[in-house]
Coordinates of N, CA and C and ligand atoms in Angstrom, one line a residue:
M519 N 26.6 6.1 1.8 CA 25.1 6.2 1.5 C 24.7 5.3 0.4
A520 N 23.6 4.6 0.6 CA 23.1 3.7 -0.5 C 22.5 4.5 -1.6
S521 N 22.6 4.1 -2.8 CA 22.0 4.8 -4.0 C 20.5 4.4 -4.0
K522 N 19.8 5.1 -4.9 CA 18.4 4.7 -5.0 C 18.2 3.3 -5.4
E523 N 19.1 2.8 -6.2 CA 18.9 1.4 -6.8 C 19.1 0.4 -5.7
N524 N 20.0 0.6 -4.8 CA 20.2 -0.5 -3.8 C 19.8 -0.1 -2.4
K525 N 19.0 1.0 -2.2 CA 18.5 1.3 -0.9 C 17.4 0.3 -0.5
N526 N 17.4 0.0 0.8 CA 16.3 -0.9 1.2 C 14.9 -0.2 1.1
I527 N 13.9 -1.0 0.8 CA 12.5 -0.5 0.8 C 11.9 -1.0 2.1
I528 N 11.6 0.0 3.0 CA 11.1 -0.4 4.3 C 9.6 -0.2 4.5
L529 N 8.9 -1.2 4.7 CA 7.5 -1.1 4.8 C 7.1 -1.0 6.3
L530 N 6.5 0.2 6.6 CA 6.0 0.4 8.0 C 4.5 0.5 8.0
G531 N 3.9 0.2 9.1 CA 2.4 0.4 9.2 C 1.9 -0.5 10.3
F532 N 0.7 -0.2 10.6 CA 0.0 -1.0 11.7 C -0.2 -2.4 11.3
M533 N -0.4 -3.3 12.3 CA -0.8 -4.7 12.1 C -2.0 -4.7 11.2
G534 N -1.9 -5.5 10.1 CA -3.1 -5.6 9.2 C -3.1 -4.7 8.1
S535 N -2.0 -3.9 7.9 CA -1.9 -2.9 6.8 C -1.4 -3.5 5.5
G536 N -1.0 -4.8 5.5 CA -0.7 -5.5 4.3 C 0.8 -5.5 4.0
K537 N 1.6 -5.2 5.1 CA 3.1 -5.1 4.9 C 3.7 -6.5 4.4
S538 N 3.3 -7.6 5.0 CA 3.9 -8.9 4.7 C 3.6 -9.2 3.2
C539 N 2.3 -9.2 2.8 CA 1.9 -9.6 1.5 C 2.5 -8.6 0.5
T540 N 2.5 -7.3 0.8 CA 3.1 -6.3 -0.2 C 4.6 -6.6 -0.3
S541 N 5.3 -6.9 0.8 CA 6.7 -7.1 0.6 C 7.0 -8.3 -0.2
Q542 N 6.2 -9.4 -0.1 CA 6.4 -10.5 -0.9 C 6.2 -10.2 -2.4
K543 N 5.1 -9.4 -2.7 CA 4.8 -9.0 -4.0 C 6.0 -8.2 -4.6
L544 N 6.4 -7.3 -3.8 CA 7.5 -6.4 -4.3 C 8.8 -7.2 -4.5
G545 N 9.0 -8.2 -3.6 CA 10.2 -9.1 -3.8 C 10.1 -9.8 -5.1
D546 N 9.0 -10.3 -5.5 CA 8.8 -11.0 -6.8 C 9.0 -10.1 -7.9
L547 N 8.4 -8.9 -7.8 CA 8.5 -8.0 -9.0 C 9.9 -7.4 -9.2
L548 N 10.6 -7.1 -8.1 CA 11.9 -6.5 -8.2 C 13.0 -7.5 -8.1
K549 N 12.7 -8.7 -7.8 CA 13.7 -9.8 -7.7 C 14.7 -9.4 -6.6
R550 N 14.2 -9.0 -5.5 CA 15.0 -8.6 -4.3 C 14.6 -9.5 -3.1
E551 N 15.6 -9.6 -2.3 CA 15.4 -10.4 -1.1 C 14.4 -9.7 -0.1
V552 N 13.5 -10.5 0.5 CA 12.5 -9.9 1.4 C 12.9 -10.4 2.8
V553 N 13.0 -9.4 3.8 CA 13.2 -9.9 5.1 C 12.1 -9.3 6.0
S554 N 11.7 -10.1 7.0 CA 10.7 -9.7 8.0 C 11.3 -9.6 9.4
T555 N 11.1 -8.5 10.1 CA 11.7 -8.4 11.4 C 11.1 -9.5 12.3
D556 N 9.7 -9.7 12.2 CA 9.1 -10.8 13.0 C 9.6 -12.2 12.7
K557 N 9.8 -12.5 11.4 CA 10.3 -13.8 11.1 C 11.7 -14.0 11.6
L558 N 12.5 -13.0 11.5 CA 13.9 -13.1 12.0 C 13.9 -13.3 13.5
I559 N 13.0 -12.6 14.2 CA 13.0 -12.8 15.6 C 12.5 -14.2 16.0
E560 N 11.5 -14.7 15.2 CA 11.0 -16.0 15.5 C 12.1 -17.1 15.3
Q561 N 12.9 -16.9 14.2 CA 14.0 -17.8 13.9 C 15.0 -17.8 15.0
K562 N 15.4 -16.5 15.4 CA 16.4 -16.4 16.4 C 16.1 -17.1 17.7
E563 N 14.8 -16.9 18.1 CA 14.3 -17.5 19.4 C 13.8 -18.9 19.3
G564 N 13.5 -19.3 18.0 CA 12.9 -20.7 17.9 C 11.5 -20.7 18.5
K565 N 10.8 -19.6 18.5 CA 9.5 -19.5 19.1 C 8.6 -18.5 18.3
T566 N 7.3 -18.7 18.4 CA 6.4 -17.7 17.7 C 6.4 -16.4 18.5
I567 N 6.0 -15.3 17.8 CA 5.9 -14.0 18.4 C 5.0 -14.1 19.6
A568 N 3.9 -14.8 19.4 CA 2.9 -15.0 20.5 C 3.5 -15.6 21.7
D569 N 4.3 -16.7 21.5 CA 5.0 -17.3 22.7 C 6.1 -16.4 23.3
I570 N 6.8 -15.7 22.5 CA 7.8 -14.8 23.1 C 7.1 -13.7 24.0
F571 N 6.0 -13.2 23.5 CA 5.3 -12.2 24.4 C 4.8 -12.9 25.6
K572 N 4.3 -14.1 25.5 CA 3.7 -14.8 26.6 C 4.7 -15.2 27.7
E573 N 5.9 -15.7 27.2 CA 6.9 -16.2 28.1 C 7.9 -15.2 28.6
K574 N 8.2 -14.2 27.7 CA 9.3 -13.3 28.1 C 8.8 -11.8 28.2
G575 N 7.6 -11.5 27.6 CA 7.1 -10.2 27.8 C 7.5 -9.3 26.6
E576 N 6.7 -8.1 26.5 CA 6.9 -7.2 25.4 C 8.3 -6.6 25.4
A577 N 8.8 -6.2 26.6 CA 10.1 -5.5 26.6 C 11.2 -6.4 26.0
Y578 N 11.2 -7.7 26.3 CA 12.2 -8.6 25.8 C 12.0 -8.6 24.2
F579 N 10.8 -8.7 23.8 CA 10.5 -8.7 22.3 C 11.1 -7.5 21.7
R580 N 10.9 -6.3 22.3 CA 11.3 -5.0 21.7 C 12.9 -5.0 21.6
Q581 N 13.5 -5.6 22.6 CA 15.0 -5.6 22.6 C 15.5 -6.4 21.4
L582 N 14.8 -7.6 21.2 CA 15.2 -8.4 20.0 C 14.9 -7.7 18.7
E583 N 13.8 -7.0 18.7 CA 13.4 -6.2 17.5 C 14.5 -5.1 17.2
R584 N 15.0 -4.5 18.2 CA 16.0 -3.4 18.0 C 17.3 -4.0 17.5
E585 N 17.6 -5.2 18.0 CA 18.8 -5.9 17.5 C 18.7 -6.3 16.0
I586 N 17.6 -6.8 15.7 CA 17.3 -7.2 14.3 C 17.3 -6.0 13.4
V587 N 16.7 -4.9 13.8 CA 16.6 -3.7 13.0 C 18.0 -3.2 12.7
S588 N 18.8 -3.2 13.8 CA 20.2 -2.7 13.6 C 21.0 -3.6 12.6
T589 N 20.8 -4.9 12.6 CA 21.4 -5.7 11.6 C 21.0 -5.4 10.2
I590 N 19.6 -5.3 10.1 CA 19.1 -5.1 8.7 C 19.6 -3.7 8.2
S591 N 19.7 -2.8 9.1 CA 20.1 -1.4 8.6 C 21.5 -1.4 8.0
S592 N 22.3 -2.4 8.2 CA 23.6 -2.4 7.6 C 23.6 -3.1 6.3
Q593 N 22.4 -3.6 5.9 CA 22.3 -4.4 4.6 C 21.8 -3.5 3.5
R594 N 21.8 -4.0 2.3 CA 21.3 -3.2 1.2 C 20.4 -4.0 0.3
N595 N 19.6 -3.4 -0.5 CA 18.9 -4.0 -1.6 C 17.8 -5.0 -1.1
R596 N 17.3 -4.8 0.1 CA 16.3 -5.6 0.7 C 14.9 -4.9 0.7
I597 N 13.9 -5.8 0.7 CA 12.6 -5.3 1.0 C 12.3 -5.7 2.5
V598 N 12.0 -4.7 3.3 CA 11.9 -5.0 4.7 C 10.5 -4.9 5.2
D599 N 9.9 -6.0 5.7 CA 8.6 -6.0 6.3 C 8.8 -5.8 7.8
C600 N 8.4 -4.7 8.4 CA 8.7 -4.4 9.8 C 7.5 -4.6 10.6
G601 N 7.7 -5.2 11.8 CA 6.6 -5.3 12.8 C 6.0 -3.9 13.0
G602 N 4.7 -3.9 13.3 CA 4.0 -2.6 13.4 C 4.5 -1.7 14.5
G603 N 5.2 -2.2 15.5 CA 5.6 -1.4 16.6 C 7.0 -0.9 16.5
V604 N 7.7 -1.2 15.4 CA 9.1 -0.8 15.2 C 9.3 0.7 15.3
V605 N 8.3 1.4 14.8 CA 8.4 2.9 14.8 C 8.4 3.6 16.1
A606 N 7.9 2.9 17.2 CA 7.8 3.6 18.5 C 9.2 3.9 19.1
D607 N 10.2 3.2 18.6 CA 11.6 3.5 19.1 C 12.4 4.3 18.0
P608 N 12.7 5.6 18.4 CA 13.3 6.5 17.4 C 14.6 5.9 16.9
V609 N 15.3 5.1 17.7 CA 16.6 4.5 17.3 C 16.3 3.7 16.0
N610 N 15.2 2.9 16.1 CA 14.9 2.1 14.9 C 14.7 2.9 13.7
I611 N 13.9 4.0 13.8 CA 13.6 4.8 12.6 C 14.9 5.3 12.0
E612 N 15.7 5.9 12.8 CA 17.0 6.5 12.3 C 17.9 5.4 11.7
A613 N 17.9 4.2 12.3 CA 18.8 3.1 11.7 C 18.2 2.7 10.4
L614 N 16.9 2.5 10.3 CA 16.3 2.1 9.0 C 16.4 3.1 7.9
R615 N 16.4 4.4 8.3 CA 16.5 5.5 7.3 C 17.9 5.6 6.7
K616 N 18.9 5.1 7.4 CA 20.3 5.2 6.9 C 20.4 4.6 5.5
N617 N 19.9 3.4 5.3 CA 20.1 2.7 4.0 C 18.8 2.5 3.3
G618 N 17.7 3.1 3.8 CA 16.4 2.7 3.3 C 15.4 3.9 3.1
T619 N 14.4 3.6 2.3 CA 13.3 4.6 2.1 C 12.2 4.0 2.9
L620 N 11.7 4.9 3.8 CA 10.6 4.4 4.7 C 9.2 4.7 4.1
I621 N 8.4 3.7 4.0 CA 7.1 3.8 3.4 C 6.0 3.4 4.4
Y622 N 5.1 4.3 4.7 CA 4.1 4.0 5.6 C 2.8 3.6 4.9
L623 N 2.4 2.4 5.2 CA 1.1 1.9 4.6 C 0.0 2.3 5.6
S624 N -0.7 3.3 5.3 CA -1.7 3.9 6.2 C -3.1 3.3 5.9
A625 N -3.8 3.1 7.0 CA -5.2 2.5 6.8 C -6.0 2.9 8.1
S626 N -7.3 2.9 7.9 CA -8.2 3.2 9.0 C -8.3 2.0 10.0
P627 N -8.7 2.3 11.2 CA -8.9 1.3 12.2 C -9.8 0.2 11.7
E628 N -10.9 0.6 11.0 CA -11.9 -0.4 10.6 C -11.3 -1.3 9.6
F629 N -10.5 -0.8 8.6 CA -9.9 -1.6 7.6 C -8.9 -2.6 8.2
L630 N -8.1 -2.0 9.1 CA -7.1 -2.9 9.8 C -7.8 -4.0 10.6
Y631 N -8.9 -3.7 11.2 CA -9.6 -4.7 12.0 C -10.1 -5.8 11.1
K632 N -10.6 -5.4 10.0 CA -11.1 -6.4 9.0 C -10.0 -7.3 8.6
N633 N -8.8 -6.7 8.3 CA -7.7 -7.5 7.8 C -7.1 -8.5 8.9
I634 N -7.0 -8.0 10.1 CA -6.4 -8.9 11.1 C -7.2 -10.1 11.5
Q635 N -8.5 -10.0 11.2 CA -9.3 -11.2 11.5 C -9.0 -12.4 10.8
R636 N -8.5 -12.3 9.5 CA -8.1 -13.5 8.8 C -6.6 -13.7 8.7
T637 N -5.9 -13.1 9.6 CA -4.4 -13.4 9.5 C -3.9 -13.9 10.8
K638 N -2.6 -13.8 11.0 CA -1.9 -14.4 12.1 C -2.3 -13.8 13.5
K639 N -1.9 -14.5 14.5 CA -2.2 -14.1 15.9 C -1.4 -12.9 16.3
R640 N -2.0 -11.9 16.8 CA -1.3 -10.7 17.4 C -1.5 -10.6 18.9
P641 N -0.5 -10.8 19.6 CA -0.7 -10.8 21.1 C -1.3 -9.5 21.6
L642 N -0.9 -8.3 21.0 CA -1.3 -7.0 21.5 C -2.8 -6.8 21.2
L643 N -3.4 -7.6 20.3 CA -4.8 -7.4 20.0 C -5.6 -8.6 20.5
N644 N -5.0 -9.4 21.4 CA -5.7 -10.5 22.0 C -6.4 -10.0 23.2
V645 N -7.4 -9.1 23.0 CA -8.1 -8.4 24.1 C -9.6 -8.4 23.8
E646 N -10.4 -8.0 24.8 CA -11.8 -8.1 24.6 C -12.3 -7.3 23.4
N647 N -11.8 -6.1 23.3 CA -12.2 -5.2 22.2 C -11.1 -4.8 21.3
P648 N -10.7 -5.6 20.3 CA -9.6 -5.4 19.5 C -9.7 -4.0 18.7
L649 N -10.9 -3.7 18.3 CA -11.0 -2.5 17.5 C -10.7 -1.2 18.3
A650 N -11.1 -1.2 19.6 CA -10.8 -0.1 20.5 C -9.3 -0.1 20.7
K651 N -8.7 -1.2 20.8 CA -7.2 -1.3 21.0 C -6.5 -0.8 19.8
I652 N -7.0 -1.1 18.6 CA -6.3 -0.6 17.4 C -6.4 0.9 17.4
R653 N -7.6 1.4 17.7 CA -7.8 2.9 17.7 C -6.8 3.5 18.7
E654 N -6.6 2.9 19.8 CA -5.8 3.5 20.9 C -4.3 3.5 20.4
L655 N -3.8 2.3 20.0 CA -2.4 2.2 19.6 C -2.1 3.0 18.4
L656 N -3.0 3.0 17.4 CA -2.8 3.8 16.2 C -2.7 5.3 16.5
A657 N -3.6 5.8 17.5 CA -3.5 7.2 17.9 C -2.1 7.5 18.5
Q658 N -1.6 6.5 19.3 CA -0.3 6.8 19.9 C 0.8 6.8 18.9
R659 N 0.7 5.9 17.9 CA 1.8 5.7 16.9 C 1.8 6.6 15.7
E660 N 0.6 7.2 15.4 CA 0.5 7.9 14.1 C 1.7 8.9 13.9
K661 N 2.0 9.6 15.0 CA 3.1 10.6 14.8 C 4.4 10.0 14.4
F662 N 4.6 8.7 14.8 CA 5.9 8.0 14.4 C 5.8 7.6 13.0
Y663 N 4.6 7.0 12.6 CA 4.5 6.6 11.2 C 4.6 7.7 10.3
Q664 N 4.2 8.9 10.7 CA 4.2 10.1 9.8 C 5.7 10.5 9.5
K665 N 6.6 9.9 10.2 CA 8.0 10.3 9.9 C 8.5 9.6 8.7
A666 N 7.7 8.7 8.1 CA 8.1 8.0 6.8 C 8.4 9.0 5.7
D667 N 9.2 8.5 4.7 CA 9.5 9.4 3.6 C 8.3 9.4 2.6
I668 N 7.6 8.3 2.6 CA 6.4 8.2 1.7 C 5.2 7.7 2.4
I669 N 4.1 8.3 2.3 CA 2.9 7.8 3.0 C 1.8 7.4 1.9
L670 N 1.4 6.1 2.0 CA 0.4 5.6 1.0 C -0.9 5.2 1.7
D671 N -2.0 5.6 1.2 CA -3.3 5.2 1.7 C -3.6 3.8 1.1
T672 N -3.8 2.9 2.0 CA -4.1 1.5 1.5 C -5.5 1.1 1.8
N673 N -6.3 2.0 2.2 CA -7.7 1.6 2.5 C -8.4 1.0 1.3
N674 N -9.0 -0.2 1.5 CA -9.7 -0.9 0.4 C -8.9 -1.2 -0.8
K675 N -7.6 -1.2 -0.7 CA -6.8 -1.5 -1.9 C -6.3 -3.0 -1.8
T676 N -6.1 -3.6 -3.0 CA -5.6 -4.9 -3.0 C -4.1 -4.9 -2.9
I677 N -3.5 -6.0 -2.6 CA -2.0 -6.1 -2.5 C -1.3 -5.6 -3.8
D678 N -1.9 -6.1 -4.9 CA -1.3 -5.7 -6.2 C -1.4 -4.1 -6.4
E679 N -2.5 -3.5 -6.0 CA -2.6 -2.1 -6.1 C -1.6 -1.4 -5.2
I680 N -1.4 -1.9 -3.9 CA -0.5 -1.3 -3.0 C 1.0 -1.4 -3.5
A681 N 1.3 -2.6 -4.0 CA 2.6 -2.8 -4.6 C 2.9 -1.8 -5.7
G682 N 1.9 -1.7 -6.6 CA 2.0 -0.7 -7.7 C 2.2 0.7 -7.2
D683 N 1.5 1.1 -6.2 CA 1.6 2.4 -5.6 C 3.1 2.6 -5.1
V684 N 3.6 1.6 -4.4 CA 5.0 1.7 -3.9 C 5.9 1.9 -5.1
L685 N 5.8 1.1 -6.1 CA 6.8 1.2 -7.2 C 6.7 2.6 -7.9
R686 N 5.4 3.1 -8.0 CA 5.3 4.4 -8.6 C 5.9 5.5 -7.7
A687 N 5.6 5.4 -6.4 CA 6.2 6.4 -5.5 C 7.7 6.4 -5.5
L688 N 8.3 5.2 -5.7 CA 9.7 5.1 -5.7 C 10.3 5.4 -7.1
K689 N 9.4 5.5 -8.1 CA 9.8 5.7 -9.5 C 10.7 4.5 -9.9
L690 N 10.3 3.3 -9.6 CA 11.0 2.1 -10.0 C 10.3 1.4 -11.1
Ligands
LIG1381 C1 3.3 -5.6 16.7 C2 3.1 -6.0 15.4 C3 3.4 -7.4 15.0 C4 4.5 -8.0 15.8 C5 4.1 -8.0 17.3 C6 3.9 -6.5 17.8 C7 3.0 -4.2 17.1 O1 3.8 -7.4 13.6 O2 5.7 -7.4 15.6 O3 2.9 -8.7 17.4 O4 3.5 -3.8 18.2 O5 2.3 -3.5 16.3 P1 2.8 -7.1 12.3 O6 2.7 -5.6 12.2 O7 3.5 -7.7 11.2 O8 1.6 -7.8 12.7

């Protein structure tokens, strides 16, 4: 079992909840390596997430995601920025929990919608009504996110505030 000092810090949450920026901030503050499941998938495939979805489909992406999560779960001392859909597979949750503390960055559909508009392309939200899609997916996933060890409300918070909340919650 990993001790509190070298347990991974696992950031979970819907697209647009601030996982990527918060993980970078935490990496700087704690001087720990940051890994992103999406970035590792993109490196492995040599393609963007959008292209993987387009060319190979979601099921293929989820398989890669499961493999990456399994690798990360055997590591220590990382800050882990997880793709928003990681939680839908219970195998992922249990693997990440082995060496890590799961932190859910919770936010309202409206706040998430505002955030995704100025960030990277999300194939699942490339639809006519992204806000309705966020509501639908979030409603499906909420029960999985709730399995986290720590749940933080990130509505209207800055990245610095969220990172501070994570450190306080972990007593680091
Ligand atoms: C997804 C979230 C994305 C990425 C992919 C699918 C999801 O990651 O993994 O587009 O199912 O919620 P972010 O949460 O980092 O945007």
